[in-house]
Amino acid sequence: DTAVSQTPKYLVTQMGNDKSIKCEQNLGHDTMYWYKQDSKKFLKIMFSYNNKELIINETVPNRFSPKSPDKAHLNLHINSLELGDSAVYFCASSQVGGAYGYTFGSGTRLTVV
Amino acid sequence: KNEVEQSPQNLTAQEGEFITINCSYSVGISALHWLQQHPGGGIVSLFMLSSGKKKHGRLIATINIQEKHSSLHITASHPRDSAVYICAVFGPSQFYFGTGTSLTVIP
């Protein structure tokens, strides 16, 4: 009965590959997010998706693309992976745009070799 | 300059000590969150505040909207409190995160 679940937990892949990370929430929240946590543990928002509206952090390369088949899912696709993409990626969800509670997934550790 | 500043960056305490972590922010906000990230990596939301004070067990969070400042207090600290504590504010349409405070509680 996990509230926000991400898969896989660990992902090791070679440079240049394309990979996806899946995220599902069963909380009935209307907004989902992807965050990147770098080696210095700093969390940075990548995308938020609310009722079909996608807000993108302008610093995110266009090799990253979120895909939301429905309100409960927001998957992250990454094309042409680079070494600098190695990080922990967190999915999160909230209701009413984040001001009323926020639940994180357990994270996906991506290592690009 | 980061919109959310936390202090201290690192903190080591003896078991039983009273701990305070501070957060200052520069954007207008509708809510502030305190998050806890354990060494295993998972992130847990501890508190969401828009005014005043909240208490949960040994944890207390306060916010002063006028001064744009929040504090997280841990009373009677325990080694299992060792984690990174992150302040996050919900500003105009997005979240801003502090860089985190790494707390180590020594038995």
Coordinates of C-alpha atoms in Angstrom, one line a residue:
Chain A
D1 CA 0.0 0.0 0.0
T2 CA 2.9 2.3 -0.8
A3 CA 1.7 5.9 -1.4
V4 CA 4.3 6.9 -4.0
S5 CA 6.2 4.1 -5.6
Q6 CA 9.1 4.4 -8.0
T7 CA 10.8 1.7 -10.1
P8 CA 13.5 0.8 -10.4
K9 CA 15.2 1.6 -7.1
Y10 CA 18.6 1.3 -8.7
L11 CA 19.6 1.7 -12.4
V12 CA 23.0 1.3 -13.9
T13 CA 23.4 2.0 -17.5
Q14 CA 25.9 3.0 -20.2
M15 CA 26.4 6.5 -21.7
G16 CA 24.2 7.1 -24.7
N17 CA 21.4 4.7 -23.6
D18 CA 17.8 5.7 -23.2
K19 CA 16.1 4.8 -20.0
S20 CA 12.8 5.3 -18.1
I21 CA 11.9 5.6 -14.4
K22 CA 8.3 4.9 -13.4
C23 CA 6.3 6.6 -10.7
E24 CA 2.8 5.8 -9.4
Q25 CA 0.8 7.4 -6.6
N26 CA -2.3 6.0 -5.0
L27 CA -3.2 9.1 -2.9
G28 CA -5.5 10.7 -5.4
H29 CA -3.2 13.7 -5.6
D30 CA -3.6 16.1 -8.5
T31 CA 0.0 17.1 -8.9
M32 CA 3.2 15.0 -9.5
Y33 CA 6.8 16.0 -9.6
W34 CA 10.2 14.8 -10.5
Y35 CA 13.3 16.0 -8.5
K36 CA 17.0 15.4 -9.0
Q37 CA 19.2 15.2 -6.0
D38 CA 22.9 15.8 -6.9
S39 CA 26.0 14.5 -5.2
K40 CA 25.9 17.4 -2.7
K41 CA 22.4 16.3 -1.7
F42 CA 20.8 19.4 -3.1
L43 CA 17.2 18.8 -4.4
K44 CA 16.2 20.5 -7.6
I45 CA 12.8 20.4 -9.2
M46 CA 12.7 19.1 -12.8
F47 CA 9.1 19.0 -13.6
S48 CA 5.7 19.4 -12.1
Y49 CA 2.5 18.0 -13.8
N50 CA -1.0 19.1 -12.7
N51 CA -4.2 18.4 -14.6
K52 CA -2.4 18.0 -17.9
E53 CA -0.3 21.2 -17.4
L54 CA 3.4 20.6 -17.4
I55 CA 5.7 23.1 -15.8
I56 CA 9.3 22.6 -16.7
N57 CA 12.4 23.9 -15.0
E58 CA 14.2 25.7 -17.7
T59 CA 17.6 24.3 -16.7
V60 CA 16.5 20.7 -17.4
P61 CA 18.0 19.4 -20.7
N62 CA 15.4 18.4 -23.3
R63 CA 16.8 14.9 -23.2
F64 CA 14.6 14.5 -20.1
S65 CA 10.9 14.2 -20.8
P66 CA 8.0 13.4 -18.4
K67 CA 5.1 11.2 -19.6
S68 CA 1.8 11.0 -17.8
P69 CA -0.6 8.3 -19.1
D70 CA -3.0 9.2 -16.3
K71 CA -3.3 11.3 -13.1
A72 CA -1.7 8.5 -11.0
H73 CA 1.4 8.1 -13.1
L74 CA 4.3 10.4 -14.1
N75 CA 7.2 8.5 -15.7
L76 CA 10.5 10.1 -16.5
H77 CA 12.2 9.3 -19.8
I78 CA 15.8 10.1 -20.4
N79 CA 17.5 10.0 -23.8
S80 CA 21.2 9.8 -24.6
L81 CA 22.3 9.4 -21.0
E82 CA 25.4 11.3 -19.9
L83 CA 27.7 10.8 -17.0
G84 CA 26.4 14.0 -15.4
D85 CA 22.9 12.5 -15.2
S86 CA 24.1 10.2 -12.4
A87 CA 22.0 11.2 -9.4
V88 CA 19.1 10.1 -7.3
Y89 CA 15.8 11.0 -8.8
F90 CA 12.7 11.4 -6.6
C91 CA 9.1 11.4 -7.6
A92 CA 6.6 13.2 -5.4
S93 CA 3.0 14.0 -5.4
S94 CA 0.7 16.6 -3.7
Q95 CA -2.8 17.9 -3.7
V96 CA -3.6 21.5 -4.7
G97 CA -0.2 22.3 -6.1
G98 CA 1.9 21.3 -3.1
A99 CA 0.7 23.7 -0.5
Y100 CA -1.3 21.1 1.5
G101 CA 1.0 18.1 1.9
Y102 CA 3.7 16.5 -0.1
T103 CA 4.7 12.8 -0.3
F104 CA 7.9 11.5 -1.8
G105 CA 8.8 8.2 -3.4
S106 CA 11.8 6.3 -2.2
G107 CA 14.1 7.5 -5.0
T108 CA 15.9 5.9 -7.9
R109 CA 19.6 5.9 -7.9
L110 CA 20.8 6.3 -11.5
T111 CA 24.4 5.6 -12.3
V112 CA 25.7 6.2 -15.8
V113 CA 29.0 4.5 -16.7
Chain B
K1 CA 21.9 33.1 -4.0
N2 CA 19.6 30.3 -2.9
E3 CA 16.0 31.3 -2.1
V4 CA 16.1 29.1 1.0
E5 CA 19.1 29.2 3.4
Q6 CA 19.6 26.6 6.2
S7 CA 21.9 26.7 9.1
P8 CA 24.0 25.0 10.3
Q9 CA 25.0 22.8 7.3
N10 CA 26.4 20.1 9.6
L11 CA 25.6 19.4 13.2
T12 CA 27.0 16.9 15.7
A13 CA 25.2 16.4 19.0
Q14 CA 25.4 14.1 22.0
E15 CA 22.4 11.9 22.7
G16 CA 19.9 13.8 24.8
E17 CA 20.8 17.3 23.6
F18 CA 18.3 19.8 22.4
I19 CA 18.8 20.6 18.7
T20 CA 17.7 23.5 16.6
I21 CA 18.0 23.8 12.8
N22 CA 17.1 27.2 11.2
C23 CA 15.7 28.0 7.8
S24 CA 15.4 31.5 6.3
Y25 CA 13.7 32.2 2.9
S26 CA 13.4 35.1 0.6
V27 CA 10.3 34.4 -1.4
G28 CA 6.7 34.8 -0.5
I29 CA 5.3 31.5 0.5
S30 CA 2.0 29.7 1.2
A31 CA 3.6 26.8 3.1
L32 CA 6.9 25.6 4.5
H33 CA 7.9 21.9 4.8
W34 CA 10.5 20.2 6.9
L35 CA 11.7 17.0 5.3
Q36 CA 13.9 14.2 6.7
Q37 CA 16.2 12.1 4.6
H38 CA 17.8 9.1 6.3
P39 CA 21.1 7.6 5.2
G40 CA 19.2 5.0 3.2
G41 CA 18.0 7.9 1.0
G42 CA 14.2 7.9 1.5
I43 CA 12.6 11.3 2.2
V44 CA 9.9 11.8 4.7
S45 CA 7.8 14.9 5.2
L46 CA 7.8 15.8 8.9
F47 CA 5.8 19.0 9.0
M48 CA 3.9 21.4 6.8
L49 CA 3.5 24.9 8.3
S50 CA 1.8 28.0 7.2
S51 CA 1.8 29.8 10.6
G52 CA 2.6 29.2 14.2
K53 CA 3.9 26.0 15.6
K54 CA 3.4 22.3 15.3
K55 CA 4.6 19.4 17.5
H56 CA 4.9 15.8 16.7
G57 CA 6.6 13.6 19.4
R58 CA 10.0 15.1 20.1
L59 CA 9.9 17.3 17.1
I60 CA 8.7 20.9 17.1
A61 CA 8.5 23.2 14.1
T62 CA 7.9 26.9 14.2
I63 CA 7.4 29.6 11.6
N64 CA 7.5 33.4 11.7
I65 CA 6.0 34.6 8.4
Q66 CA 6.9 38.3 9.0
E67 CA 10.6 37.4 9.6
K68 CA 10.5 34.7 6.9
H69 CA 12.1 32.2 9.2
S70 CA 11.4 28.7 10.5
S71 CA 13.1 26.5 13.1
L72 CA 13.0 22.8 13.6
H73 CA 13.7 21.6 17.2
I74 CA 14.4 18.1 18.4
T75 CA 14.2 17.5 22.1
A76 CA 16.0 14.7 23.8
S77 CA 17.9 13.8 20.6
H78 CA 18.6 10.2 19.8
P79 CA 21.0 8.5 17.4
R80 CA 18.1 7.5 15.2
D81 CA 17.5 11.2 14.6
S82 CA 20.7 11.2 12.5
A83 CA 19.6 12.3 9.1
V84 CA 19.6 15.2 6.7
Y85 CA 16.9 17.7 7.4
I86 CA 15.7 19.8 4.5
C87 CA 13.6 22.9 4.6
A88 CA 11.4 23.5 1.5
V89 CA 9.1 26.4 0.9
F90 CA 6.2 26.5 -1.5
G91 CA 6.6 29.9 -3.2
P92 CA 5.0 31.3 -6.4
S93 CA 4.1 28.1 -8.2
Q94 CA 7.0 26.0 -7.2
F95 CA 9.0 24.5 -4.4
Y96 CA 12.4 25.9 -3.3
F97 CA 14.7 23.7 -1.3
G98 CA 17.4 24.4 1.2
T99 CA 20.7 22.6 0.9
G100 CA 19.9 20.5 4.0
T101 CA 21.4 20.2 7.5
S102 CA 23.3 16.9 8.2
L103 CA 22.7 15.9 11.8
T104 CA 24.7 13.2 13.6
V105 CA 23.6 12.3 17.1
I106 CA 26.3 10.4 19.0
P107 CA 25.3 7.9 21.7

